[in-house]
């Protein structure tokens, strides 16, 4: 075993998140690499943690093929009561696994939180990189169409849903009944369920929305 | 009596002032020209005819070549190169940095480095890369912003040209994977003097203030002079287009692309003969996201501002937010998803690995080790740390 390779692994991935494929379930799970131990040069191992499986030590030699070092896809993803934005961050550091030094989670609704009267009392916390956030980002669940997205927003206690990695819909923070249509972190239009119309107020994104409706085959939604 | 009206000399806005007039640089880029030309011309051992042609002979380029396995090298003929230390490299790694060279000095200097300066056995490992510094002292901040916008449009195509999975590298992160391009207009309006940017972005604007150049970090380590020169030519094509039109014209061209779908035409128009080096395989997908990214980072979103100014507590969104927040007050992580005790809580799992001989390291770290198969248990404080 090349100790150098394990040493590189330690430098680049210790105290970061990666994904491991577990044999019994055959699915990838996000784990935090707590420590890499190479005192026994023939059989180095690393200690991982995940809320579901707890904490365990894993042999390096046997599991190298099961490790996935990739980042989640950059863009919007649904998480708990709304949607968040995953993007990379080019800061100087050695870590290649996912960590707050090279990845950021943005909350599109943050600009709205800060405008709510007495918002400090509500104790919002800035989104950060955790197991559950990363699982959501990797899993990338999106409703199949706009109607499903609206249904989810209406039937559950959630603020909004993203329909793909680019567009999202939220309830309205103004008194109007229309939903808001988002592109990444920006509000670009409204969604009127009664007239089944998406109004793109920012004209530069009209073509993108039109392409989106066409690709999603949302033919009964009109674009204004 | 003739009345003379004294016209006040109107100062140009900073975005239209040459970068060289905004910053003062210690280093004069012409310093080495005469000696370089003489010395490089005398390199009979290099077959000049076979070297690639640089399309913009006036554009000065600085090249940083990182290379490993250099225990020694021929330092008598460094001419256009200087040696810098680079702690990121292993195995006797060195960084060779060129003076600001131009025209045929570029391929000649590269050929000189690879054939005469570096020892046999030099290694371009995955840790090495080649960074191109492009002179922008004669450009205005507006032209630099136009360069950045055009670069974003073609960024995926350019990473595809470079290859080697460089888009996944943490030392040259693509702009389309970050949000930093949102700062480009703000940076332009302050003449790049207080630019919010990051060195490890694939396109690094920070050297504008110190060297009068922008750094392009995408290229992997290679001794392929043709590839390096083609890469430089591709960048120079973008630069030439950025300098030939106003930013508004370029932005209008870009904004129209998603409507008229003339991506192919646009690539040909900018890169001319160099377009043949770019992959047209997934052109629409590659360019669509770049175009959208430029739209986003140059948009003054008035509608978003309007919504923010009219937020009311009785609205559906705000009441939902408050409801969720109150419901999860104990958990705290309803919307923000920050780590909590529940997230970090752990169960210790006995692993199947053999007991290592040296346990001192773990004991020093206050970890518990049981008899038999090793069971590594960290305290929650340790985990958080």
XYZ file of C-alpha atoms in Angstrom:
609
model
C 0.000 0.000 0.000
C 1.379 3.365 -0.868
C 1.518 5.234 2.411
C 1.920 8.413 0.400
C -1.459 7.899 -1.149
C -3.092 7.516 2.245
C -1.190 10.546 3.467
C -2.555 12.545 0.535
C -6.001 11.227 1.366
C -5.594 12.374 4.971
C -4.469 15.864 3.952
C -7.194 16.305 1.409
C -10.170 14.647 3.037
C -9.771 14.551 6.832
C -12.514 16.625 8.523
C -14.470 16.948 5.299
C -17.541 15.268 3.847
C -17.378 12.630 1.136
C -19.730 9.815 0.108
C -19.252 6.099 0.700
C -21.156 3.266 -0.932
C -22.142 0.744 1.722
C -22.265 -2.848 0.591
C -25.381 -3.853 2.472
C -27.548 -1.084 1.036
C -25.604 -0.344 -2.157
C -26.354 3.359 -1.809
C -24.014 6.246 -1.294
C -24.200 8.007 2.056
C -22.642 11.305 3.056
C -20.089 10.777 5.809
C -17.765 13.028 7.710
C -14.169 11.802 7.845
C -13.215 12.420 11.443
C -9.678 11.049 11.385
C -7.234 9.127 9.215
C -4.921 6.764 11.064
C -1.826 5.371 9.401
C 0.366 4.188 12.303
C -0.023 0.630 11.108
C 1.407 1.217 7.657
C 0.083 -2.008 6.216
C -3.444 -1.433 7.271
C -4.352 2.236 7.591
C -7.910 3.156 8.316
C -10.100 6.164 8.722
C -12.889 7.011 11.120
C -16.166 8.214 9.695
C -19.391 9.499 11.139
C -22.912 9.607 9.832
C -26.056 10.202 11.939
C -27.678 6.995 10.664
C -24.800 4.580 11.005
C -23.033 6.352 13.819
C -19.282 6.303 14.007
C -17.027 3.586 12.696
C -13.538 2.844 11.484
C -13.082 1.728 7.911
C -10.147 0.001 6.297
C -8.586 2.146 3.611
C -7.435 -0.713 1.394
C -10.832 -2.369 1.164
C -12.967 0.691 0.615
C -11.061 2.868 -1.831
C -13.314 1.777 -4.666
C -16.413 2.703 -2.681
C -15.469 6.316 -2.083
C -17.052 9.106 -4.060
C -15.261 12.435 -3.897
C -17.583 14.382 -6.158
C -19.407 17.564 -5.219
C -23.191 17.868 -5.504
C -24.394 19.448 -8.708
C -24.265 23.229 -8.507
C -27.755 24.726 -8.352
C -31.009 24.718 -6.400
C -32.184 21.707 -4.396
C -35.159 21.097 -2.130
C -34.465 20.800 1.555
C -36.954 20.605 4.390
C -39.219 23.664 4.221
C -37.783 25.375 1.179
C -34.967 25.229 -1.293
C -31.288 26.055 -1.056
C -28.489 26.743 -3.509
C -25.269 24.733 -3.596
C -22.237 26.363 -5.161
C -18.469 26.051 -4.956
C -16.149 28.583 -3.401
C -12.575 29.106 -4.644
C -10.780 29.792 -1.391
C -7.172 28.771 -0.650
C -7.057 25.489 1.228
C -5.841 21.925 0.851
C -9.114 20.154 1.445
C -10.702 18.493 -1.544
C -13.606 16.893 0.276
C -16.700 18.998 0.811
C -16.128 21.609 3.494
C -17.256 25.150 4.153
C -13.900 26.337 2.784
C -14.667 25.149 -0.735
C -18.469 24.947 -0.853
C -21.291 27.248 0.151
C -24.983 26.833 0.719
C -27.109 29.854 -0.133
C -30.668 30.386 0.969
C -32.683 32.312 -1.640
C -35.148 33.352 1.051
C -32.451 34.951 3.176
C -33.030 38.367 1.612
C -36.675 38.062 2.652
C -35.913 36.910 6.215
C -33.913 40.022 6.890
C -36.820 42.254 5.834
C -39.326 40.645 8.203
C -40.050 43.091 11.011
C -38.185 42.064 14.167
C -36.534 39.211 12.273
C -33.769 38.793 14.835
C -36.327 37.454 17.296
C -37.005 34.601 14.871
C -33.446 33.411 15.263
C -32.686 32.467 11.658
C -29.406 30.747 11.111
C -27.396 30.958 7.946
C -27.466 27.652 6.054
C -24.352 25.571 6.410
C -22.948 22.262 5.252
C -24.370 19.333 7.214
C -25.195 15.689 6.504
C -28.845 16.355 5.849
C -28.221 19.361 3.589
C -25.666 17.429 1.544
C -27.929 14.375 1.281
C -30.644 16.652 -0.100
C -28.162 18.274 -2.486
C -26.895 14.928 -3.779
C -30.329 13.368 -3.950
C -31.706 16.269 -5.964
C -35.427 15.560 -5.580
C -37.596 17.780 -7.792
C -41.373 17.684 -8.365
C -42.312 16.429 -11.805
C -44.182 19.550 -12.875
C -45.344 22.994 -11.787
C -48.709 21.694 -10.550
C -46.986 19.199 -8.262
C -44.763 21.973 -6.961
C -47.784 24.171 -6.206
C -49.565 21.214 -4.597
C -46.581 20.625 -2.306
C -46.427 24.282 -1.335
C -50.165 24.336 -0.593
C -50.505 21.045 1.214
C -47.447 21.233 3.401
C -46.063 23.829 5.686
C -43.290 24.897 3.375
C -42.177 28.195 1.916
C -41.307 27.055 -1.563
C -40.149 24.330 -3.912
C -37.589 24.327 -6.685
C -38.661 22.630 -9.906
C -35.129 21.999 -11.127
C -31.612 23.236 -10.398
C -32.448 26.660 -11.804
C -36.069 27.631 -11.122
C -38.153 27.687 -7.951
C -41.566 28.793 -6.734
C -42.350 30.302 -3.331
C -45.306 31.774 -1.579
C -45.571 35.543 -1.791
C -44.227 37.849 0.946
C -46.564 40.598 -0.312
C -50.345 40.556 -0.031
C -50.902 39.391 -3.619
C -52.083 35.830 -4.122
C -49.660 34.929 -6.920
C -46.657 32.802 -6.154
C -43.196 34.127 -6.856
C -41.047 32.622 -9.601
C -37.337 32.435 -8.815
C -34.229 31.930 -10.865
C -31.481 30.850 -8.469
C -31.289 33.647 -5.896
C -33.402 36.172 -7.816
C -37.126 36.714 -8.064
C -37.869 37.120 -11.746
C -41.649 36.810 -12.008
C -44.957 35.544 -10.675
C -47.029 32.376 -11.033
C -50.812 32.785 -11.201
C -52.547 29.455 -10.628
C -56.055 30.702 -11.550
C -55.043 31.863 -15.005
C -52.200 29.307 -15.273
C -49.824 32.060 -16.246
C -46.176 32.662 -15.487
C -45.362 36.318 -15.831
C -41.652 36.985 -16.284
C -41.102 40.516 -15.053
C -37.380 40.486 -15.846
C -37.479 40.203 -19.655
C -33.891 38.974 -20.026
C -34.920 35.611 -18.588
C -38.043 35.191 -20.693
C -36.290 32.884 -23.148
C -34.933 30.670 -20.358
C -38.409 30.272 -18.863
C -39.870 29.547 -22.290
C -37.214 26.875 -22.880
C -37.899 25.424 -19.441
C -41.659 25.142 -20.099
C -40.980 23.530 -23.439
C -38.515 20.988 -22.069
C -40.828 20.140 -19.174
C -43.725 19.905 -21.632
C -45.760 22.321 -19.542
C -47.994 23.183 -22.481
C -50.999 24.300 -20.429
C -49.006 27.029 -18.690
C -48.930 30.347 -20.487
C -45.980 32.695 -20.474
C -46.620 36.407 -20.255
C -15.999 91.072 -28.639
C -15.372 87.435 -28.996
C -16.318 85.454 -25.986
C -14.201 82.460 -25.342
C -15.888 79.658 -23.540
C -13.452 77.709 -21.526
C -14.233 74.084 -21.856
C -13.487 72.149 -18.767
C -11.599 68.984 -19.464
C -14.002 66.272 -18.590
C -12.513 63.329 -16.797
C -13.372 59.892 -18.041
C -15.267 57.650 -15.663
C -12.977 55.133 -14.020
C -14.451 52.254 -16.007
C -13.196 53.910 -19.220
C -9.732 54.757 -17.926
C -6.804 52.540 -18.858
C -5.815 50.159 -16.065
C -2.234 51.485 -16.255
C -3.553 54.925 -15.263
C -5.523 53.598 -12.326
C -2.682 51.628 -10.726
C 1.035 52.281 -10.551
C 3.179 49.212 -11.036
C 6.748 48.719 -9.877
C 7.598 46.458 -12.773
C 8.056 47.858 -16.266
C 6.921 45.249 -18.762
C 9.391 46.389 -21.445
C 12.462 45.878 -19.281
C 13.709 42.647 -20.821
C 12.651 43.124 -24.434
C 15.993 43.822 -26.109
C 17.994 41.127 -24.434
C 15.201 38.612 -24.861
C 14.911 39.153 -28.604
C 18.641 38.873 -29.134
C 19.064 35.790 -27.028
C 15.999 33.966 -28.307
C 16.962 34.672 -31.929
C 20.273 32.976 -31.329
C 18.700 29.686 -30.274
C 19.654 27.737 -33.358
C 18.827 24.416 -31.718
C 15.091 25.191 -31.765
C 13.289 24.683 -35.052
C 11.493 27.987 -35.256
C 9.501 27.067 -38.358
C 7.694 24.302 -36.540
C 6.553 26.498 -33.660
C 2.903 27.622 -33.506
C 2.019 31.195 -34.466
C 0.663 33.566 -31.817
C -2.266 35.472 -33.304
C -1.925 38.720 -31.378
C 1.780 39.577 -31.547
C 1.336 42.676 -29.366
C -0.352 41.078 -26.390
C 2.075 40.388 -23.582
C 1.744 37.144 -21.725
C 3.341 35.894 -18.539
C 3.551 32.132 -18.175
C 3.939 30.175 -14.944
C 4.978 26.565 -15.487
C 4.811 24.227 -12.491
C 6.816 21.060 -12.919
C 8.077 18.270 -10.647
C 11.168 16.091 -10.476
C 13.641 18.910 -11.090
C 16.637 18.110 -8.873
C 18.750 20.406 -11.055
C 18.353 22.396 -14.257
C 20.365 24.395 -16.741
C 20.347 27.848 -15.134
C 22.843 29.341 -17.601
C 20.229 29.835 -20.282
C 17.199 30.949 -18.299
C 16.761 34.092 -20.490
C 13.001 34.647 -20.359
C 12.457 32.543 -17.230
C 12.809 33.090 -13.518
C 12.616 30.457 -10.814
C 10.012 30.671 -8.038
C 9.453 28.357 -5.091
C 6.125 26.619 -4.931
C 5.230 24.769 -1.740
C 2.248 23.038 -3.352
C 4.564 20.885 -5.464
C 6.311 17.685 -4.358
C 9.290 15.694 -5.498
C 11.665 18.601 -6.262
C 8.886 20.619 -7.817
C 9.716 24.064 -9.224
C 7.835 26.894 -10.776
C 9.310 28.656 -13.801
C 7.870 32.093 -14.400
C 8.408 33.991 -17.625
C 8.883 37.715 -18.090
C 5.983 39.404 -19.929
C 6.740 38.020 -23.390
C 4.889 38.529 -26.644
C 4.520 37.231 -30.177
C 6.949 34.508 -31.215
C 8.876 34.949 -27.971
C 6.112 32.837 -26.421
C 6.524 29.531 -28.302
C 10.288 30.069 -28.464
C 10.563 30.544 -24.697
C 8.413 27.476 -24.055
C 10.480 25.355 -26.437
C 13.646 26.631 -24.776
C 12.309 25.685 -21.341
C 11.251 22.158 -22.296
C 14.221 21.269 -24.497
C 17.182 23.080 -22.973
C 16.457 24.142 -19.390
C 14.561 21.275 -17.777
C 16.455 18.049 -17.043
C 15.489 14.681 -18.519
C 12.765 13.032 -16.442
C 10.806 16.159 -15.506
C 7.263 15.330 -14.538
C 3.962 17.110 -15.069
C 2.049 15.350 -12.302
C -1.602 16.030 -11.529
C -0.468 18.637 -9.001
C 1.140 20.796 -11.676
C -0.500 23.396 -13.850
C 0.300 26.213 -16.230
C -1.024 29.655 -15.470
C -1.299 32.344 -18.117
C -1.091 35.999 -17.100
C -2.594 38.207 -19.769
C -1.600 41.864 -19.805
C -4.555 44.202 -19.220
C -2.656 47.421 -18.481
C -3.716 48.815 -21.849
C -7.347 47.770 -21.344
C -10.054 49.706 -19.524
C -12.048 48.154 -16.647
C -15.023 48.036 -19.019
C -13.002 46.007 -21.532
C -11.822 43.674 -18.778
C -15.457 43.194 -17.689
C -16.353 42.442 -21.321
C -13.542 39.877 -21.406
C -14.887 38.252 -18.228
C -18.459 38.139 -19.605
C -17.298 36.567 -22.878
C -15.101 34.176 -20.954
C -18.092 33.041 -18.852
C -20.099 32.335 -22.020
C -17.335 30.069 -23.370
C -16.069 28.753 -20.039
C -17.409 25.204 -20.402
C -16.046 24.982 -23.948
C -12.670 26.176 -22.732
C -12.543 23.675 -19.856
C -13.463 21.001 -22.386
C -10.528 22.081 -24.551
C -8.178 21.942 -21.559
C -9.451 18.523 -20.448
C -7.928 16.519 -17.563
C -11.005 17.171 -15.369
C -9.638 20.583 -14.547
C -13.177 21.860 -13.910
C -13.226 19.638 -10.793
C -9.914 20.993 -9.495
C -10.061 23.136 -6.340
C -7.284 25.453 -7.555
C -9.033 26.627 -10.720
C -12.744 26.577 -9.888
C -14.953 27.477 -12.865
C -16.859 30.740 -12.485
C -20.093 28.982 -13.458
C -19.806 26.819 -10.330
C -19.461 29.852 -8.050
C -21.364 33.056 -7.408
C -18.360 35.367 -7.683
C -19.167 36.525 -11.201
C -21.971 38.525 -9.544
C -19.291 40.986 -8.432
C -18.014 41.781 -11.912
C -19.942 45.020 -12.508
C -19.245 46.237 -8.993
C -15.541 45.515 -9.595
C -15.602 47.319 -12.944
C -17.247 50.409 -11.482
C -14.499 50.764 -8.894
C -11.781 50.179 -11.504
C -10.922 46.787 -9.958
C -9.274 48.648 -7.093
C -11.343 46.940 -4.435
C -12.315 43.769 -6.181
C -14.099 40.968 -4.324
C -12.533 38.001 -6.034
C -10.663 34.800 -5.184
C -7.251 33.610 -6.307
C -8.343 30.040 -6.882
C -11.079 30.910 -9.333
C -10.141 29.637 -12.806
C -10.120 33.271 -13.923
C -8.338 35.313 -11.278
C -8.736 39.102 -11.393
C -6.635 39.861 -8.310
C -3.319 40.405 -10.196
C -4.854 43.456 -11.915
C -3.940 45.558 -8.898
C -0.422 44.170 -8.421
C 0.826 43.188 -11.886
C -1.640 44.635 -14.361
C -2.665 41.215 -15.589
C -5.442 38.677 -15.250
C -4.515 35.103 -14.465
C -6.035 32.097 -16.211
C -5.327 28.961 -14.184
C -7.170 26.294 -16.181
C -4.363 24.597 -18.075
C -2.864 21.420 -16.573
C 0.894 20.814 -16.558
C 2.126 19.891 -20.029
C 5.131 20.288 -22.290
C 2.966 20.379 -25.395
C 3.971 23.766 -26.849
C 1.208 23.603 -29.453
C -1.490 23.103 -26.831
C -0.159 25.919 -24.657
C 0.005 28.277 -27.646
C -3.473 27.286 -28.819
C -4.756 27.978 -25.316
C -3.109 31.414 -25.403
C -4.568 32.068 -28.865
C -8.087 31.158 -27.686
C -7.744 33.631 -24.820
C -6.356 36.269 -27.133
C -9.334 35.896 -29.470
C -11.659 36.676 -26.560
C -9.472 39.611 -25.598
C -9.470 41.033 -29.114
C -13.264 40.862 -29.276
C -13.619 42.427 -25.821
C -11.430 45.344 -26.949
C -13.186 45.857 -30.262
C -16.684 46.624 -28.928
C -18.355 48.369 -26.038
C -19.513 46.359 -23.042
C -23.142 47.197 -23.849
C -22.793 45.845 -27.389
C -21.203 42.656 -26.101
C -23.861 42.189 -23.438
C -26.594 42.689 -26.034
C -24.918 40.113 -28.265
C -24.793 37.660 -25.364
C -28.357 38.350 -24.199
C -29.696 37.670 -27.688
C -27.966 34.307 -27.921
C -30.597 32.306 -26.050
C -33.281 33.781 -28.299
C -31.627 33.466 -31.696
C -29.704 30.280 -30.794
C -26.805 31.317 -33.014
C -24.253 29.775 -30.714
C -22.344 28.209 -33.569
C -22.115 31.526 -35.405
C -21.023 33.316 -32.237
C -18.196 30.851 -31.598
C -16.981 31.229 -35.179
C -17.243 34.997 -34.944
C -15.130 35.275 -31.802
C -12.575 32.508 -32.304
C -12.250 32.602 -36.107
C -9.665 30.007 -37.148
C -9.192 28.881 -33.527
C -12.837 27.726 -33.370
C -11.676 24.399 -34.805
C -10.011 23.578 -31.481
C -13.281 23.807 -29.562
C -15.720 20.964 -29.182
C -19.104 21.617 -30.815
C -20.438 18.318 -29.493
C -22.699 19.847 -26.812
C -22.379 23.476 -27.815
C -25.909 24.555 -26.901
C -25.785 23.034 -23.417
C -22.307 24.346 -22.789
C -23.117 27.885 -23.844
C -26.695 28.237 -22.590
C -25.650 28.137 -18.953
C -22.836 30.606 -19.626
C -25.228 33.028 -21.289
C -27.661 32.740 -18.375
C -24.806 33.282 -15.932
C -23.818 36.528 -17.718
C -27.433 37.702 -17.703
C -27.639 37.039 -13.993
C -24.426 38.785 -13.054
C -25.143 41.879 -15.141
C -28.803 42.238 -14.207
C -30.126 45.047 -12.076
C -33.151 43.135 -10.793
C -35.684 45.839 -9.992
C -38.528 43.389 -9.475
C -36.625 41.570 -6.723
C -35.994 44.913 -5.002
C -39.654 45.834 -5.352
C -40.756 42.605 -3.667
C -38.293 43.130 -0.825
C -39.623 46.628 -0.242
C -43.222 45.441 0.078
C -42.919 42.518 2.481
C -45.805 42.334 4.941
C -46.081 40.164 8.010
C -49.643 39.073 7.124
C -48.534 37.588 3.813
C -48.629 33.852 3.177
C -44.871 33.471 2.928
C -44.029 35.413 6.060
C -46.713 33.695 8.129
C -45.432 30.301 6.945
C -41.874 31.273 7.812
C -42.928 32.362 11.301
C -45.018 29.206 11.781
C -42.105 26.962 10.802
C -39.671 28.920 12.893
C -41.866 28.716 15.989
C -42.505 25.024 15.452
C -38.813 24.286 15.204
C -37.617 26.695 17.825
C -36.261 23.793 19.844
C -34.538 22.166 16.859
C -33.314 25.527 15.539
C -32.522 24.016 12.169
C -35.838 24.299 10.404
C -34.769 26.645 7.668
C -31.108 27.028 8.188
C -30.170 23.391 8.554
C -27.172 24.077 10.748
C -25.690 21.136 12.660
C -27.454 20.271 15.881
C -26.848 17.816 18.657
C -29.180 15.430 16.853
C -27.147 15.672 13.670
C -23.865 15.135 15.436
C -25.119 12.482 17.853
C -23.327 9.185 17.356
C -23.446 5.501 18.011
C -20.122 3.778 18.315
C -19.717 0.924 15.902
C -17.193 -1.823 16.401
C -15.153 -2.176 13.291
C -13.518 -5.306 11.966
C -10.034 -3.965 11.578
C -7.045 -5.530 13.276
C -5.621 -3.948 16.378
C -2.681 -1.721 15.355
C 0.612 -2.060 17.185
C 1.081 1.558 18.088
C -1.835 2.846 20.083
C -0.098 5.877 21.470
C -1.524 8.266 18.907
C -5.090 7.441 19.791
C -4.445 7.518 23.502
C -2.813 10.918 23.152
C -5.937 12.102 21.448
C -8.073 10.841 24.350
C -9.785 8.242 22.261
C -11.034 5.105 23.915
C -9.705 1.822 22.633
C -11.272 -1.375 23.817
C -9.715 -4.829 23.814
C -10.189 -7.053 20.807
C -11.293 -5.398 17.623
C -10.605 -1.703 17.713
C -13.462 0.517 18.648
C -12.701 4.162 18.091
C -14.943 6.477 20.016
C -14.765 10.230 19.843
C -16.561 12.509 22.208
C -19.145 14.889 20.683
C -16.783 17.763 21.531
C -14.043 16.019 19.593
C -16.324 15.541 16.636
C -17.325 19.157 16.589
C -13.697 20.227 16.835
